[in-house]
Short mmCIF file of C-alpha atoms in Angstrom, two decimals:
data_model
loop_
_atom_site.label_atom_id
_atom_site.label_comp_id
_atom_site.label_asym_id
_atom_site.label_seq_id
_atom_site.Cartn_x
_atom_site.Cartn_y
_atom_site.Cartn_z
CA MET V 38 14.77 -34.51 -5.27
CA SER V 39 14.22 -31.09 -3.70
CA ALA V 40 16.87 -29.47 -1.57
CA PRO V 41 16.39 -29.81 2.19
CA THR V 42 14.82 -26.87 3.93
CA ALA V 43 17.23 -24.77 5.96
CA PRO V 44 16.73 -25.07 9.73
CA SER V 45 16.36 -21.28 10.01
CA ALA V 46 13.52 -21.33 7.48
CA VAL V 47 11.79 -24.10 9.41
CA ARG V 48 12.07 -22.10 12.62
CA ALA V 49 10.77 -18.98 10.88
CA ALA V 50 7.69 -20.65 9.40
CA PRO V 51 5.52 -20.80 12.58
CA ALA V 52 6.36 -17.19 13.42
CA SER V 53 5.56 -16.13 9.87
CA ARG V 54 2.21 -17.87 9.96
CA ALA V 55 1.37 -16.25 13.29
CA LEU V 56 2.32 -12.78 12.06
CA LEU V 57 0.35 -13.19 8.84
CA ALA V 58 -2.66 -14.44 10.81
CA ALA V 59 -2.36 -11.44 13.15
CA PHE V 60 -2.27 -9.12 10.15
CA GLY V 61 -5.38 -10.79 8.77
CA LEU V 62 -7.16 -10.49 12.11
CA ALA V 63 -6.24 -6.81 12.50
CA THR V 64 -7.46 -6.18 8.95
CA ALA V 65 -10.76 -7.91 9.67
CA VAL V 66 -11.25 -5.92 12.89
CA ASP V 67 -10.52 -2.67 11.09
CA LEU V 68 -12.89 -3.38 8.20
CA VAL V 69 -15.71 -4.61 10.42
CA SER V 70 -15.26 -1.56 12.66
CA LEU V 71 -15.58 0.73 9.64
CA LEU V 72 -18.74 -1.01 8.48
CA ALA V 73 -20.21 -0.91 11.99
CA GLY V 74 -19.25 2.72 12.61
CA ALA V 75 -17.10 1.64 15.57
CA GLU V 76 -14.46 4.36 15.45
CA ALA V 77 -12.60 3.02 18.49
CA GLY V 78 -12.02 -0.30 16.73
CA HIS V 79 -10.64 1.49 13.68
CA GLN V 80 -8.37 3.69 15.80
CA ILE V 81 -6.94 0.60 17.51
CA ALA V 82 -6.65 -1.75 14.53
CA LYS V 83 -5.35 0.58 11.82
CA PRO V 84 -1.99 1.37 13.47
CA LEU V 85 -1.32 -2.37 13.89
CA LEU V 86 -1.64 -3.29 10.21
CA MET V 87 1.66 -2.26 8.66
CA PRO V 88 3.88 -3.18 11.64
CA LEU V 89 2.44 -6.71 11.54
CA LEU V 90 2.88 -6.96 7.76
CA ALA V 91 6.42 -5.57 8.06
CA ALA V 92 7.23 -8.10 10.79
CA TYR V 93 5.91 -10.87 8.54
CA ALA V 94 8.10 -9.58 5.71
CA VAL V 95 11.15 -9.55 8.00
CA SER V 96 10.42 -13.14 9.03
CA ARG V 97 10.49 -14.08 5.35
CA GLY V 98 13.88 -12.41 4.80
CA ALA V 99 12.52 -9.31 3.06
CA PRO V 100 14.93 -6.68 1.72
CA LYS V 101 15.25 -3.56 3.86
CA LEU V 102 13.60 -1.35 1.23
CA LEU V 103 10.41 -3.40 1.36
CA VAL V 104 10.29 -3.19 5.16
CA ALA V 105 10.98 0.56 4.98
CA ALA V 106 8.15 1.06 2.47
CA LEU V 107 5.72 -0.69 4.81
CA LEU V 108 6.86 1.28 7.84
CA PHE V 109 6.52 4.60 6.03
CA GLY V 110 3.04 3.40 5.12
CA TRP V 111 2.46 2.87 8.85
CA GLY V 112 3.56 6.47 9.47
CA GLY V 113 1.02 7.65 6.92
CA ASP V 114 -1.69 5.47 8.47
CA VAL V 115 -1.15 6.95 11.92
CA LEU V 116 -0.98 10.55 10.70
CA LEU V 117 -4.15 10.19 8.62
CA LEU V 118 -6.10 9.19 11.69
CA SER V 119 -6.24 12.95 12.31
CA ASP V 120 -8.45 15.20 10.18
CA ALA V 121 -6.13 18.21 10.49
CA ASP V 122 -4.59 19.54 7.27
CA PRO V 123 -0.98 19.46 8.63
CA ALA V 124 -1.43 15.80 9.58
CA PHE V 125 -2.85 15.04 6.12
CA LEU V 126 0.17 16.64 4.43
CA ALA V 127 2.60 14.86 6.75
CA GLY V 128 0.83 11.56 6.16
CA MET V 129 0.96 12.07 2.41
CA GLY V 130 4.67 12.82 2.74
CA SER V 131 5.25 9.60 4.68
CA PHE V 132 3.46 7.58 2.02
CA ALA V 133 5.48 9.39 -0.65
CA VAL V 134 8.75 8.26 0.95
CA GLY V 135 7.33 4.73 1.02
CA HIS V 136 6.65 4.95 -2.72
CA VAL V 137 10.24 6.04 -3.31
CA CYS V 138 11.38 2.97 -1.37
CA TYR V 139 9.22 0.80 -3.62
CA LEU V 140 10.56 2.46 -6.76
CA VAL V 141 14.17 1.86 -5.71
CA LEU V 142 13.27 -1.72 -4.81
CA PHE V 143 11.80 -2.32 -8.26
CA GLY V 144 15.09 -1.24 -9.85
CA ARG V 145 15.51 -1.22 -13.63
CA ARG V 146 13.32 -4.20 -14.46
CA ARG V 147 11.36 -3.89 -17.69
CA THR V 148 7.71 -2.82 -17.67
CA SER V 149 5.20 -2.65 -20.51
CA PRO V 150 5.24 0.72 -22.37
CA ALA V 151 1.53 0.25 -23.15
CA LEU V 152 0.80 -0.07 -19.44
CA GLY V 153 2.82 3.08 -18.85
CA ALA V 154 0.72 4.98 -21.40
CA LEU V 155 -2.45 3.75 -19.68
CA TYR V 156 -1.25 4.90 -16.28
CA ALA V 157 -0.13 8.26 -17.70
CA ALA V 158 -3.58 8.83 -19.19
CA ALA V 159 -5.23 7.88 -15.89
CA LEU V 160 -2.95 10.29 -14.00
CA ALA V 161 -3.60 13.18 -16.37
CA GLY V 162 -7.36 12.63 -16.38
CA THR V 163 -7.60 12.33 -12.61
CA VAL V 164 -5.57 15.45 -11.90
CA VAL V 165 -7.44 17.53 -14.48
CA LEU V 166 -10.81 16.47 -13.09
CA LEU V 167 -9.91 16.87 -9.42
CA TRP V 168 -7.90 20.11 -9.71
CA PRO V 169 -10.76 22.66 -9.61
CA ASP V 170 -12.34 21.04 -6.56
CA LEU V 171 -9.22 20.55 -4.45
CA PRO V 172 -8.42 23.12 -1.76
CA ALA V 173 -5.94 25.62 -3.23
CA GLY V 174 -3.23 24.75 -0.72
CA LEU V 175 -3.42 21.04 -1.54
CA ARG V 176 -3.46 21.16 -5.33
CA ILE V 177 0.30 21.07 -5.92
CA PRO V 178 1.05 18.54 -3.14
CA VAL V 179 -1.75 16.22 -4.30
CA ALA V 180 -0.64 16.45 -7.95
CA GLY V 181 2.98 15.73 -7.02
CA TYR V 182 1.96 12.82 -4.84
CA ALA V 183 -0.30 11.47 -7.59
CA LEU V 184 2.63 11.49 -10.02
CA LEU V 185 4.83 9.54 -7.60
CA LEU V 186 2.06 7.09 -6.71
CA THR V 187 1.26 6.44 -10.37
CA ALA V 188 4.93 5.82 -11.13
CA MET V 189 5.07 3.30 -8.28
CA ALA V 190 1.87 1.58 -9.44
CA TYR V 191 3.23 1.32 -12.98
CA ARG V 192 6.66 0.05 -11.97
CA ALA V 193 5.15 -2.46 -9.54
CA GLY V 194 4.20 -4.55 -12.56
CA SER V 195 7.89 -5.21 -13.20
CA LEU V 196 7.85 -7.74 -10.34
CA GLY V 197 4.92 -9.70 -11.73
CA LEU V 198 1.15 -9.94 -11.55
CA LEU V 199 0.80 -9.84 -7.75
CA SER V 200 2.86 -6.68 -7.33
CA GLY V 201 1.24 -5.09 -10.37
CA LEU V 202 -2.21 -5.69 -8.92
CA GLY V 203 -1.00 -4.31 -5.60
CA GLY V 204 0.19 -1.12 -7.25
CA ALA V 205 -3.13 -0.70 -9.07
CA LEU V 206 -5.11 -1.18 -5.85
CA PHE V 207 -2.92 1.33 -4.04
CA LEU V 208 -3.69 3.86 -6.77
CA LEU V 209 -7.41 3.11 -6.50
CA SER V 210 -7.37 3.47 -2.71
CA ASP V 211 -5.65 6.85 -2.77
CA THR V 212 -7.87 8.06 -5.61
CA LEU V 213 -10.87 7.38 -3.37
CA ILE V 214 -9.22 9.49 -0.67
CA ALA V 215 -8.55 12.28 -3.16
CA THR V 216 -12.18 12.39 -4.25
CA GLY V 217 -13.10 12.90 -0.60
CA VAL V 218 -10.62 15.76 -0.28
CA ALA V 219 -12.21 17.30 -3.38
CA ALA V 220 -15.65 16.90 -1.75
CA TRP V 221 -16.91 14.71 -4.58
CA PRO V 222 -19.79 12.29 -3.95
CA ARG V 223 -18.36 9.06 -2.59
CA PRO V 224 -19.72 5.50 -2.56
CA PRO V 225 -21.44 4.19 0.57
CA ALA V 226 -18.99 2.98 3.24
CA SER V 227 -16.18 4.74 1.36
CA ASP V 228 -13.71 4.40 4.27
CA PHE V 229 -14.27 0.65 4.18
CA TRP V 230 -13.38 0.53 0.48
CA VAL V 231 -10.33 2.75 1.02
CA MET V 232 -8.95 0.42 3.71
CA LEU V 233 -9.92 -2.78 1.87
CA THR V 234 -8.06 -1.75 -1.28
CA TYR V 235 -5.13 -0.32 0.72
CA THR V 236 -4.50 -3.38 2.89
CA ALA V 237 -4.88 -5.67 -0.12
CA ALA V 238 -2.43 -3.47 -2.03
CA GLN V 239 0.26 -3.59 0.64
CA TYR V 240 -0.15 -7.34 1.08
CA LEU V 241 0.09 -7.98 -2.66
CA LEU V 242 3.11 -5.71 -3.02
CA THR V 243 4.81 -7.54 -0.16
CA THR V 244 3.97 -11.02 -1.42
CA GLY V 245 4.79 -10.13 -5.00
CA ALA V 246 8.16 -8.64 -4.07
CA LEU V 247 9.13 -11.65 -1.94
CA ARG V 248 8.08 -14.08 -4.64
CA ALA V 249 9.88 -12.19 -7.41
CA MET V 250 13.11 -11.91 -5.45
CA TYR V 251 13.27 -15.22 -3.62
CA GLY V 252 10.75 -17.54 -5.26
CA GLU V 253 7.71 -19.14 -3.73
CA SER V 254 9.66 -20.66 -0.83
CA ARG V 255 9.74 -17.29 0.94
CA THR V 256 6.00 -16.74 0.59
CA ASN V 257 4.68 -20.25 1.27
CA VAL V 258 4.56 -20.46 5.07
#
């Protein structure tokens, strides 16, 4: 016989479902706006994404580091709405702090050395290829950020498949951004793909972390 559900968890479930649905709706509005070229929709929806996901995480009893990582992601989202170089650097810095939060959250759990070698090769290859085409003032910051992001993506696998996939998608999303900074040819609707992989990454990292730390009861709402 399963243990009875705590009254607080029962009360939290409807709120959690509503917050997750709101996150899904905001994500859909943002992605459709990007495909339709509706900049106003993107400007409105993008800043709502991480606060809604963070609120969902709080409703599921998330650790403070997970919530902090999502909110620093929100800071990066808002700053990157501007095309100015100072805003880009500040946004990258906000995301970097979020990655540190994730790394501390992951702790000392074991991760595959072979996966680490694969990520290291991907990091080295990406930086070497992008370096000549990056603006001189962004080369060192982008390389440093790439190192931190890759470490986060690698260590995310220590919490299981969902988090590991989230880390990989985060790396893919930011690599697409970096190719734009380097003025490389980009796929059609590149901003759509950046946001699709990014929102999926943050959701998977959140769900994976909750499941790894608390079991499925904190993620089944």
